[in-house]
PDB file of C-alpha atoms in Angstrom:
ATOM      1  CA  MET N   1     237.572-208.347  51.260  1.00 65.00           C
ATOM      2  CA  LYS N   2     237.053-211.370  49.000  1.00 69.00           C
ATOM      3  CA  GLU N   3     240.458-210.805  47.428  1.00 74.00           C
ATOM      4  CA  TRP N   4     242.140-210.627  50.871  1.00 76.00           C
ATOM      5  CA  LEU N   5     240.432-213.845  52.001  1.00 74.00           C
ATOM      6  CA  HIS N   6     241.494-215.592  48.801  1.00 73.00           C
ATOM      7  CA  ASN N   7     245.103-214.367  49.023  1.00 78.00           C
ATOM      8  CA  ASN N   8     245.350-215.538  52.634  1.00 77.00           C
ATOM      9  CA  SER N   9     243.821-218.969  51.897  1.00 77.00           C
ATOM     10  CA  VAL N  10     240.814-218.390  54.134  1.00 73.00           C
ATOM     11  CA  THR N  11     237.967-220.800  53.381  1.00 72.00           C
ATOM     12  CA  VAL N  12     234.542-219.212  53.758  1.00 67.00           C
ATOM     13  CA  LEU N  13     230.981-220.481  53.556  1.00 62.00           C
ATOM     14  CA  GLU N  14     228.899-219.953  50.453  1.00 60.00           C
ATOM     15  CA  TRP N  15     226.850-217.036  51.751  1.00 55.00           C
ATOM     16  CA  PRO N  16     223.580-216.055  50.053  1.00 52.00           C
ATOM     17  CA  SER N  17     222.758-212.377  49.736  1.00 50.00           C
ATOM     18  CA  GLN N  18     220.263-210.926  52.216  1.00 49.00           C
ATOM     19  CA  SER N  19     220.347-213.835  54.708  1.00 51.00           C
ATOM     20  CA  PRO N  20     219.161-212.277  58.006  1.00 48.00           C
ATOM     21  CA  ASP N  21     218.138-215.700  59.337  1.00 54.00           C
ATOM     22  CA  LEU N  22     221.758-216.856  59.168  1.00 66.00           C
ATOM     23  CA  ASN N  23     223.922-213.882  60.019  1.00 72.00           C
ATOM     24  CA  PRO N  24     223.959-213.280  63.808  1.00 77.00           C
ATOM     25  CA  ILE N  25     224.934-209.624  63.354  1.00 80.00           C
ATOM     26  CA  GLU N  26     221.448-208.914  61.966  1.00 76.00           C
ATOM     27  CA  HIS N  27     219.988-209.651  65.384  1.00 79.00           C
ATOM     28  CA  LEU N  28     222.391-207.184  66.982  1.00 83.00           C
ATOM     29  CA  TRP N  29     221.430-204.533  64.420  1.00 82.00           C
ATOM     30  CA  ARG N  30     217.820-205.092  65.405  1.00 78.00           C
ATOM     31  CA  ASP N  31     218.673-204.744  69.112  1.00 83.00           C
ATOM     32  CA  LEU N  32     220.552-201.545  68.350  1.00 86.00           C
ATOM     33  CA  LYS N  33     217.746-200.053  66.247  1.00 83.00           C
ATOM     34  CA  MET N  34     215.158-200.752  68.928  1.00 81.00           C
ATOM     35  CA  ALA N  35     217.357-199.267  71.663  1.00 84.00           C
ATOM     36  CA  VAL N  36     218.084-196.158  69.585  1.00 85.00           C
ATOM     37  CA  HIS N  37     214.420-195.746  68.702  1.00 81.00           C
ATOM     38  CA  GLN N  38     213.438-195.745  72.389  1.00 80.00           C
ATOM     39  CA  ARG N  39     215.792-192.822  73.057  1.00 83.00           C
ATOM     40  CA  LEU N  40     214.362-190.753  70.156  1.00 81.00           C
ATOM     41  CA  PRO N  41     217.418-188.925  68.747  1.00 80.00           C
ATOM     42  CA  SER N  42     216.500-185.540  67.289  1.00 80.00           C
ATOM     43  CA  ASN N  43     219.502-184.933  65.038  1.00 81.00           C
ATOM     44  CA  LEU N  44     222.467-186.685  63.434  1.00 83.00           C
ATOM     45  CA  THR N  45     224.861-185.805  66.272  1.00 85.00           C
ATOM     46  CA  GLU N  46     222.581-187.335  68.873  1.00 85.00           C
ATOM     47  CA  LEU N  47     221.962-190.327  66.618  1.00 85.00           C
ATOM     48  CA  GLU N  48     225.690-191.057  66.326  1.00 87.00           C
ATOM     49  CA  ARG N  49     226.286-190.620  70.071  1.00 89.00           C
ATOM     50  CA  ILE N  50     223.320-192.801  71.069  1.00 88.00           C
ATOM     51  CA  CYS N  51     224.292-195.524  68.582  1.00 88.00           C
ATOM     52  CA  LYS N  52     227.777-195.747  70.126  1.00 90.00           C
ATOM     53  CA  GLU N  53     226.408-195.771  73.681  1.00 91.00           C
ATOM     54  CA  GLU N  54     223.800-198.440  73.000  1.00 90.00           C
ATOM     55  CA  TRP N  55     226.332-200.570  71.111  1.00 90.00           C
ATOM     56  CA  GLN N  56     228.595-200.577  74.150  1.00 91.00           C
ATOM     57  CA  ARG N  57     225.661-201.607  76.343  1.00 90.00           C
ATOM     58  CA  ILE N  58     224.940-204.819  74.432  1.00 89.00           C
ATOM     59  CA  PRO N  59     225.907-207.545  76.938  1.00 90.00           C
ATOM     60  CA  LYS N  60     228.501-210.156  76.101  1.00 88.00           C
ATOM     61  CA  SER N  61     225.987-212.870  76.968  1.00 87.00           C
ATOM     62  CA  ARG N  62     223.761-211.687  74.097  1.00 85.00           C
ATOM     63  CA  CYS N  63     226.581-212.232  71.607  1.00 86.00           C
ATOM     64  CA  GLU N  64     227.449-215.610  73.116  1.00 86.00           C
ATOM     65  CA  LYS N  65     223.833-216.716  72.818  1.00 84.00           C
ATOM     66  CA  LEU N  66     223.681-215.720  69.161  1.00 82.00           C
ATOM     67  CA  VAL N  67     226.915-217.559  68.387  1.00 83.00           C
ATOM     68  CA  ALA N  68     225.664-220.654  70.224  1.00 83.00           C
ATOM     69  CA  SER N  69     222.461-220.645  68.161  1.00 78.00           C
ATOM     70  CA  PHE N  70     224.340-220.459  64.865  1.00 75.00           C
ATOM     71  CA  PRO N  71     224.537-224.252  64.256  1.00 77.00           C
ATOM     72  CA  LYS N  72     220.777-224.517  64.795  1.00 72.00           C
ATOM     73  CA  ARG N  73     220.104-221.748  62.251  1.00 69.00           C
ATOM     74  CA  LEU N  74     222.453-223.392  59.775  1.00 69.00           C
ATOM     75  CA  MET N  75     220.654-226.706  60.174  1.00 68.00           C
ATOM     76  CA  ALA N  76     217.291-225.008  59.690  1.00 62.00           C
ATOM     77  CA  ASN N  77     218.507-223.542  56.391  1.00 62.00           C
ATOM     78  CA  VAL N  78     220.302-226.618  55.109  1.00 59.00           C
ATOM     79  CA  THR N  79     218.693-227.790  51.926  1.00 48.00           C
ATOM     80  CA  THR N  80     219.531-231.213  50.576  1.00 40.00           C
ATOM     81  CA  GLU N  81     220.280-231.690  46.931  1.00 39.00           C
ATOM     82  CA  GLU N  82     216.938-233.411  46.488  1.00 42.00           C
ATOM     83  CA  GLU N  83     215.102-230.421  47.934  1.00 46.00           C
ATOM     84  CA  GLU N  84     216.981-227.946  45.760  1.00 45.00           C
ATOM     85  CA  VAL N  85     215.828-229.632  42.560  1.00 43.00           C
ATOM     86  CA  LYS N  86     212.146-229.069  41.946  1.00 49.00           C
ATOM     87  CA  PRO N  87     210.398-232.387  41.351  1.00 51.00           C
ATOM     88  CA  THR N  88     209.722-233.123  37.714  1.00 55.00           C
ATOM     89  CA  SER N  89     206.135-233.168  36.523  1.00 73.00           C
ATOM     90  CA  LEU N  90     204.371-236.450  37.080  1.00 81.00           C
ATOM     91  CA  THR N  91     202.767-238.410  34.274  1.00 86.00           C
ATOM     92  CA  GLU N  92     199.011-238.962  34.264  1.00 88.00           C
ATOM     93  CA  GLU N  93     199.527-242.535  35.444  1.00 90.00           C
ATOM     94  CA  GLU N  94     201.784-241.401  38.294  1.00 91.00           C
ATOM     95  CA  ILE N  95     199.311-238.704  39.347  1.00 92.00           C
ATOM     96  CA  LYS N  96     196.444-241.221  39.363  1.00 93.00           C
ATOM     97  CA  ALA N  97     198.515-243.689  41.382  1.00 93.00           C
ATOM     98  CA  LYS N  98     199.490-241.042  43.930  1.00 93.00           C
ATOM     99  CA  ILE N  99     195.899-239.811  44.248  1.00 94.00           C
ATOM    100  CA  ASP N 100     194.716-243.378  44.845  1.00 94.00           C
ATOM    101  CA  ASP N 101     197.437-243.840  47.464  1.00 94.00           C
ATOM    102  CA  TYR N 102     196.582-240.487  49.078  1.00 95.00           C
ATOM    103  CA  ASN N 103     192.853-241.266  49.264  1.00 94.00           C
ATOM    104  CA  SER N 104     193.547-244.672  50.804  1.00 94.00           C
ATOM    105  CA  LYS N 105     195.150-242.903  53.779  1.00 92.00           C
ATOM    106  CA  VAL N 106     192.297-240.468  54.526  1.00 91.00           C
ATOM    107  CA  THR N 107     188.689-240.994  55.528  1.00 90.00           C
ATOM    108  CA  GLU N 108     187.424-237.672  54.175  1.00 89.00           C
ATOM    109  CA  ASN N 109     188.487-234.727  52.024  1.00 87.00           C
ATOM    110  CA  GLY N 110     190.358-236.810  49.497  1.00 92.00           C
ATOM    111  CA  MET N 111     191.612-235.707  46.087  1.00 95.00           C
ATOM    112  CA  LYS N 112     189.585-236.007  42.888  1.00 94.00           C
ATOM    113  CA  LEU N 113     191.083-236.424  39.425  1.00 93.00           C
ATOM    114  CA  SER N 114     189.412-234.586  36.540  1.00 92.00           C
ATOM    115  CA  PRO N 115     189.242-235.810  32.921  1.00 91.00           C
ATOM    116  CA  ASP N 116     191.561-232.993  31.807  1.00 89.00           C
ATOM    117  CA  GLY N 117     194.360-234.274  34.080  1.00 88.00           C
ATOM    118  CA  THR N 118     193.982-231.663  36.792  1.00 92.00           C
ATOM    119  CA  TYR N 119     192.849-232.623  40.262  1.00 95.00           C
ATOM    120  CA  THR N 120     191.240-230.961  43.271  1.00 95.00           C
ATOM    121  CA  GLY N 121     191.620-231.434  47.004  1.00 95.00           C
ATOM    122  CA  PHE N 122     191.924-229.758  50.376  1.00 94.00           C
ATOM    123  CA  ILE N 123     194.814-228.129  52.195  1.00 94.00           C
ATOM    124  CA  LYS N 124     194.923-226.749  55.724  1.00 93.00           C
ATOM    125  CA  VAL N 125     196.733-223.477  56.369  1.00 93.00           C
ATOM    126  CA  HIS N 126     197.834-222.435  59.863  1.00 91.00           C
ATOM    127  CA  LEU N 127     197.781-218.666  60.429  1.00 89.00           C
ATOM    128  CA  LYS N 128     200.731-217.557  62.552  1.00 87.00           C
ATOM    129  CA  LEU N 129     200.583-213.776  62.360  1.00 84.00           C
ATOM    130  CA  ARG N 130     202.332-211.522  64.879  1.00 79.00           C
ATOM    131  CA  ARG N 131     200.883-208.230  63.694  1.00 77.00           C
ATOM    132  CA  PRO N 132     197.261-207.044  63.618  1.00 78.00           C
ATOM    133  CA  VAL N 133     195.382-207.161  60.329  1.00 79.00           C
ATOM    134  CA  THR N 134     193.030-204.567  58.873  1.00 79.00           C
ATOM    135  CA  VAL N 135     189.410-205.444  58.109  1.00 74.00           C
ATOM    136  CA  PHE N 136     186.251-203.550  57.235  1.00 66.00           C
ATOM    137  CA  SER N 137     183.644-203.421  59.976  1.00 60.00           C
ATOM    138  CA  GLY N 138     179.931-202.760  59.664  1.00 53.00           C
ATOM    139  CA  ASP N 139     178.540-203.860  56.317  1.00 49.00           C
ATOM    140  CA  GLY N 140     182.034-204.947  55.211  1.00 44.00           C
ATOM    141  CA  ARG N 141     181.946-202.906  52.015  1.00 47.00           C
ATOM    142  CA  SER N 142     185.082-201.255  50.822  1.00 44.00           C
ATOM    143  CA  PRO N 143     184.793-197.488  50.442  1.00 41.00           C
ATOM    144  CA  GLY N 144     184.727-196.345  46.859  1.00 40.00           C
ATOM    145  CA  PRO N 145     187.032-193.778  45.245  1.00 37.00           C
ATOM    146  CA  CYS N 146     184.530-190.997  45.999  1.00 36.00           C
ATOM    147  CA  SER N 147     183.800-192.067  49.562  1.00 37.00           C
ATOM    148  CA  SER N 148     183.913-189.480  52.305  1.00 37.00           C
ATOM    149  CA  SER N 149     186.374-189.599  55.170  1.00 39.00           C
ATOM    150  CA  GLU N 150     183.555-190.851  57.425  1.00 42.00           C
ATOM    151  CA  SER N 151     182.940-193.909  55.241  1.00 43.00           C
ATOM    152  CA  SER N 152     186.635-194.766  55.133  1.00 46.00           C
ATOM    153  CA  ASP N 153     186.705-194.981  58.936  1.00 49.00           C
ATOM    154  CA  ILE N 154     184.873-198.347  58.921  1.00 63.00           C
ATOM    155  CA  ARG N 155     188.251-200.066  58.790  1.00 65.00           C
ATOM    156  CA  THR N 156     189.465-201.567  62.018  1.00 71.00           C
ATOM    157  CA  SER N 157     192.576-203.447  63.122  1.00 70.00           C
ATOM    158  CA  PHE N 158     192.779-206.525  65.317  1.00 71.00           C
ATOM    159  CA  TYR N 159     194.809-209.674  65.942  1.00 74.00           C
ATOM    160  CA  LEU N 160     193.628-212.908  64.361  1.00 75.00           C
ATOM    161  CA  PRO N 161     193.368-215.844  66.792  1.00 75.00           C
ATOM    162  CA  SER N 162     196.731-217.453  67.430  1.00 70.00           C
ATOM    163  CA  ASP N 163     197.315-220.601  65.345  1.00 71.00           C
ATOM    164  CA  ALA N 164     193.970-220.319  63.571  1.00 83.00           C
ATOM    165  CA  VAL N 165     193.516-223.005  60.900  1.00 87.00           C
ATOM    166  CA  LYS N 166     191.629-222.587  57.639  1.00 89.00           C
ATOM    167  CA  GLN N 167     190.815-225.406  55.218  1.00 91.00           C
ATOM    168  CA  LEU N 168     190.761-224.522  51.536  1.00 92.00           C
ATOM    169  CA  HIS N 169     189.429-226.466  48.560  1.00 94.00           C
ATOM    170  CA  ILE N 170     191.812-225.817  45.672  1.00 94.00           C
ATOM    171  CA  SER N 171     192.950-227.358  42.404  1.00 94.00           C
ATOM    172  CA  SER N 172     196.321-228.532  41.196  1.00 93.00           C
ATOM    173  CA  THR N 173     196.682-225.285  39.223  1.00 93.00           C
ATOM    174  CA  THR N 174     196.004-222.990  42.200  1.00 94.00           C
ATOM    175  CA  THR N 175     199.148-221.023  43.007  1.00 94.00           C
ATOM    176  CA  VAL N 176     200.548-219.753  46.300  1.00 94.00           C
ATOM    177  CA  ARG N 177     199.581-216.215  45.254  1.00 93.00           C
ATOM    178  CA  GLU N 178     195.951-217.307  44.816  1.00 94.00           C
ATOM    179  CA  VAL N 179     195.963-219.175  48.141  1.00 95.00           C
ATOM    180  CA  ILE N 180     197.145-216.053  49.980  1.00 93.00           C
ATOM    181  CA  GLN N 181     194.533-213.908  48.259  1.00 92.00           C
ATOM    182  CA  GLY N 182     191.832-216.484  49.043  1.00 91.00           C
ATOM    183  CA  LEU N 183     192.764-216.632  52.725  1.00 90.00           C
ATOM    184  CA  LEU N 184     192.713-212.851  53.075  1.00 89.00           C
ATOM    185  CA  LYS N 185     189.333-212.725  51.329  1.00 88.00           C
ATOM    186  CA  LYS N 186     187.849-215.376  53.655  1.00 85.00           C
ATOM    187  CA  PHE N 187     188.923-213.392  56.706  1.00 81.00           C
ATOM    188  CA  MET N 188     187.973-210.080  54.988  1.00 82.00           C
ATOM    189  CA  VAL N 189     191.520-208.814  55.491  1.00 84.00           C
ATOM    190  CA  GLN N 190     192.204-205.592  53.583  1.00 82.00           C
ATOM    191  CA  ASP N 191     195.993-205.562  53.905  1.00 82.00           C
ATOM    192  CA  ASN N 192     198.163-205.838  50.812  1.00 83.00           C
ATOM    193  CA  PRO N 193     198.725-209.554  49.987  1.00 87.00           C
ATOM    194  CA  ARG N 194     202.426-208.772  49.493  1.00 85.00           C
ATOM    195  CA  LYS N 195     202.696-208.358  53.266  1.00 85.00           C
ATOM    196  CA  PHE N 196     202.157-212.117  53.671  1.00 90.00           C
ATOM    197  CA  ALA N 197     203.967-215.303  52.689  1.00 91.00           C
ATOM    198  CA  LEU N 198     202.888-218.931  52.523  1.00 93.00           C
ATOM    199  CA  CYS N 199     205.499-221.231  54.031  1.00 91.00           C
ATOM    200  CA  ARG N 200     205.943-224.965  54.059  1.00 91.00           C
ATOM    201  CA  GLN N 201     206.552-226.360  57.534  1.00 88.00           C
ATOM    202  CA  THR N 202     208.432-229.613  57.974  1.00 85.00           C
ATOM    203  CA  ARG N 203     210.065-231.352  60.898  1.00 78.00           C
ATOM    204  CA  ARG N 204     213.657-232.511  61.048  1.00 74.00           C
ATOM    205  CA  ASP N 205     215.441-233.756  64.162  1.00 70.00           C
ATOM    206  CA  SER N 206     212.494-232.614  66.330  1.00 72.00           C
ATOM    207  CA  GLN N 207     212.780-229.084  64.917  1.00 74.00           C
ATOM    208  CA  ASP N 208     210.152-227.132  62.970  1.00 79.00           C
ATOM    209  CA  LEU N 209     211.619-225.818  59.725  1.00 82.00           C
ATOM    210  CA  PHE N 210     209.947-223.120  57.631  1.00 83.00           C
ATOM    211  CA  GLN N 211     210.567-222.407  53.965  1.00 86.00           C
ATOM    212  CA  LYS N 212     208.908-219.588  52.065  1.00 88.00           C
ATOM    213  CA  LEU N 213     207.154-220.843  48.939  1.00 90.00           C
ATOM    214  CA  PRO N 214     207.422-219.037  45.590  1.00 90.00           C
ATOM    215  CA  LEU N 215     204.234-217.301  44.501  1.00 89.00           C
ATOM    216  CA  SER N 216     204.043-219.539  41.417  1.00 90.00           C
ATOM    217  CA  GLU N 217     204.261-222.792  43.404  1.00 91.00           C
ATOM    218  CA  CYS N 218     201.186-225.057  43.511  1.00 92.00           C
ATOM    219  CA  PRO N 219     200.476-226.155  47.112  1.00 94.00           C
ATOM    220  CA  LEU N 220     198.178-229.055  46.210  1.00 94.00           C
ATOM    221  CA  TYR N 221     200.962-230.626  44.158  1.00 93.00           C
ATOM    222  CA  LEU N 222     203.239-230.453  47.209  1.00 92.00           C
ATOM    223  CA  ARG N 223     200.446-231.939  49.338  1.00 93.00           C
ATOM    224  CA  LEU N 224     200.102-234.829  46.874  1.00 93.00           C
ATOM    225  CA  LEU N 225     203.832-235.559  46.916  1.00 91.00           C
ATOM    226  CA  ALA N 226     204.087-235.387  50.715  1.00 91.00           C
ATOM    227  CA  GLY N 227     200.909-237.311  51.438  1.00 92.00           C
ATOM    228  CA  PRO N 228     198.256-236.389  54.018  1.00 92.00           C
ATOM    229  CA  ASP N 229     200.528-236.633  57.073  1.00 90.00           C
ATOM    230  CA  LEU N 230     200.920-233.101  58.506  1.00 86.00           C
ATOM    231  CA  GLU N 231     204.200-234.167  60.141  1.00 84.00           C
ATOM    232  CA  ASN N 232     205.697-234.438  56.657  1.00 87.00           C
ATOM    233  CA  LEU N 233     204.281-231.156  55.391  1.00 90.00           C
ATOM    234  CA  SER N 234     201.977-228.399  56.591  1.00 92.00           C
ATOM    235  CA  PHE N 235     201.291-224.909  55.286  1.00 94.00           C
ATOM    236  CA  VAL N 236     201.664-221.736  57.371  1.00 92.00           C
ATOM    237  CA  LEU N 237     200.705-218.150  56.565  1.00 92.00           C
ATOM    238  CA  LYS N 238     203.178-215.690  58.066  1.00 89.00           C
ATOM    239  CA  GLU N 239     204.205-212.077  57.640  1.00 85.00           C
ATOM    240  CA  ASN N 240     206.392-211.627  54.605  1.00 77.00           C
ATOM    241  CA  GLU N 241     209.927-210.831  55.776  1.00 61.00           C
ATOM    242  CA  THR N 242     211.810-208.287  53.676  1.00 45.00           C
ATOM    243  CA  GLY N 243     215.507-207.567  53.264  1.00 40.00           C
ATOM    244  CA  GLU N 244     215.193-204.821  55.870  1.00 36.00           C
ATOM    245  CA  VAL N 245     215.130-205.490  59.581  1.00 33.00           C
ATOM    246  CA  GLU N 246     211.510-205.575  60.755  1.00 41.00           C
ATOM    247  CA  GLU N 247     210.345-204.879  64.255  1.00 42.00           C
ATOM    248  CA  ASP N 248     207.741-207.131  65.857  1.00 38.00           C
ATOM    249  CA  TRP N 249     204.973-204.642  65.211  1.00 39.00           C
ATOM    250  CA  MET N 250     206.353-201.823  63.042  1.00 42.00           C
ATOM    251  CA  MET N 251     209.309-200.720  60.877  1.00 40.00           C
ATOM    252  CA  MET N 252     211.299-197.625  61.588  1.00 40.00           C
ATOM    253  CA  ARG N 253     213.908-195.814  59.486  1.00 39.00           C
ATOM    254  CA  LEU N 254     216.383-193.056  60.302  1.00 39.00           C
ATOM    255  CA  ASP N 255     217.216-190.815  57.390  1.00 38.00           C
ATOM    256  CA  GLN N 256     219.779-188.039  57.038  1.00 37.00           C
ATOM    257  CA  CYS N 257     217.396-185.454  58.475  1.00 37.00           C
ATOM    258  CA  GLY N 258     217.008-187.268  61.787  1.00 37.00           C
ATOM    259  CA  ALA N 259     214.476-189.735  63.108  1.00 35.00           C
ATOM    260  CA  LEU N 260     211.759-190.374  60.540  1.00 39.00           C
ATOM    261  CA  ALA N 261     209.038-193.044  60.829  1.00 40.00           C
ATOM    262  CA  VAL N 262     207.816-194.741  57.699  1.00 42.00           C
ATOM    263  CA  TRP N 263     204.138-194.395  58.573  1.00 51.00           C
ATOM    264  CA  HIS N 264     202.789-194.480  55.026  1.00 51.00           C
ATOM    265  CA  ALA N 265     203.099-198.282  54.914  1.00 50.00           C
ATOM    266  CA  PHE N 266     200.401-198.651  57.583  1.00 56.00           C
ATOM    267  CA  SER N 267     196.674-197.985  57.770  1.00 62.00           C
ATOM    268  CA  VAL N 268     195.109-195.640  60.334  1.00 68.00           C
ATOM    269  CA  PRO N 269     193.792-198.524  62.489  1.00 67.00           C
ATOM    270  CA  GLU N 270     197.269-200.049  62.562  1.00 62.00           C
ATOM    271  CA  LEU N 271     198.770-196.737  63.675  1.00 67.00           C
ATOM    272  CA  GLN N 272     196.112-196.448  66.371  1.00 71.00           C
ATOM    273  CA  ASN N 273     197.048-199.923  67.538  1.00 69.00           C
ATOM    274  CA  PHE N 274     200.714-198.863  67.691  1.00 68.00           C
ATOM    275  CA  LEU N 275     199.736-195.984  69.983  1.00 75.00           C
ATOM    276  CA  ILE N 276     197.980-198.425  72.303  1.00 78.00           C
ATOM    277  CA  ILE N 277     201.103-200.604  72.384  1.00 73.00           C
ATOM    278  CA  LEU N 278     203.317-197.584  73.083  1.00 75.00           C
ATOM    279  CA  GLU N 279     201.024-196.489  75.917  1.00 81.00           C
ATOM    280  CA  LYS N 280     201.221-199.943  77.489  1.00 81.00           C
ATOM    281  CA  GLU N 281     205.016-199.974  77.143  1.00 79.00           C
ATOM    282  CA  GLU N 282     205.221-196.492  78.694  1.00 85.00           C
ATOM    283  CA  LYS N 283     203.136-197.558  81.696  1.00 87.00           C
ATOM    284  CA  GLU N 284     205.277-200.650  82.150  1.00 85.00           C
ATOM    285  CA  ARG N 285     208.489-198.607  82.046  1.00 86.00           C
ATOM    286  CA  VAL N 286     207.102-196.126  84.573  1.00 89.00           C
ATOM    287  CA  ARG N 287     206.186-199.035  86.846  1.00 89.00           C
ATOM    288  CA  GLN N 288     209.716-200.450  86.554  1.00 87.00           C
ATOM    289  CA  VAL N 289     211.284-197.067  87.354  1.00 89.00           C
ATOM    290  CA  GLU N 290     209.033-196.602  90.379  1.00 91.00           C
ATOM    291  CA  GLN N 291     209.863-200.126  91.539  1.00 89.00           C
ATOM    292  CA  ARG N 292     213.603-199.501  91.258  1.00 88.00           C
ATOM    293  CA  TYR N 293     213.235-196.137  92.999  1.00 90.00           C
ATOM    294  CA  ALA N 294     211.364-197.762  95.892  1.00 90.00           C
ATOM    295  CA  ALA N 295     214.066-200.438  96.205  1.00 88.00           C
ATOM    296  CA  TYR N 296     216.882-197.856  96.247  1.00 88.00           C
ATOM    297  CA  LYS N 297     214.978-195.737  98.748  1.00 90.00           C
ATOM    298  CA  GLU N 298     214.575-198.730 101.056  1.00 89.00           C
ATOM    299  CA  LYS N 299     218.304-199.501 100.864  1.00 88.00           C
ATOM    300  CA  LEU N 300     219.181-195.870 101.658  1.00 88.00           C
ATOM    301  CA  LEU N 301     216.852-195.856 104.660  1.00 89.00           C
ATOM    302  CA  GLN N 302     218.415-199.074 105.912  1.00 88.00           C
ATOM    303  CA  ALA N 303     221.920-197.601 105.498  1.00 86.00           C
ATOM    304  CA  LEU N 304     220.924-194.415 107.317  1.00 86.00           C
ATOM    305  CA  GLY N 305     219.407-196.488 110.121  1.00 85.00           C
ATOM    306  CA  GLN N 306     222.647-198.415 110.560  1.00 84.00           C
ATOM    307  CA  VAL N 307     224.661-195.186 110.675  1.00 82.00           C
ATOM    308  CA  GLU N 308     222.346-193.647 113.273  1.00 81.00           C
ATOM    309  CA  SER N 309     222.442-196.754 115.448  1.00 80.00           C
ATOM    310  CA  ASN N 310     226.252-196.870 115.285  1.00 78.00           C
ATOM    311  CA  PRO N 311     227.444-193.231 115.331  1.00 70.00           C
ATOM    312  CA  GLY N 312     231.162-192.648 114.928  1.00 60.00           C
TER     313      GLY N 312
END
């Protein structure tokens, strides 16, 4: 493909690998996977047939909407040359000057410089999680390796409050990995830290832009450079997006043997929560079917009434 584009003088964008936020087709793949999953194919033949049927059912307006949103997604992923280059380390004098400037703009929770050149301060992290988290109930103790099945059932799953904010006191050497682990510990979350990502949130042209931070990044250093204004920089904990398409509440995979759910990535409380969601969706679909049936029935009765009142 690249050779054909080059030979025909077609100019293309520099396209990073695994860029689901940019490529509109990824959203259509997600639509297709969800539609296929709802029809529960039992073998490869059914899977192929249902995929073709559901692909044909995707409305043209859906494609037009994705194409129209492409400039916005490009702008959200545009990184200036200054942002691409990681800021060089500051000298001790520069750090002291920036800390003094930072503290002059806040009335509390300022930064403090230590004799060894490190410094401490506070950051606020907004929790924007779509999926439920797993915690230990009761005495909050994690079951040991020899625990019985009864003791392992103290885990429960629930949704954290939307847009919850947690303030952390950290040092200039605290990494993103340690911040994530600290947040999960404070909320007693038992999920694997790799499921989560710390993002920097900035605003550009009245738009909120999110950028995933490397695990080795030091958030307090970024806070010092940006200053205390949350409009310039804020930190957000979100679910860690992978290269695979993720559903809003679970991931599904179809293998060569038919429909197979990857359940092993989830805890029992999470799976129980999925069943509750499925039950709610089922009830809603039944209600919609009954509503449509009632509407069609009413139209048929009206048509029959007109025929009877005007015979021949």
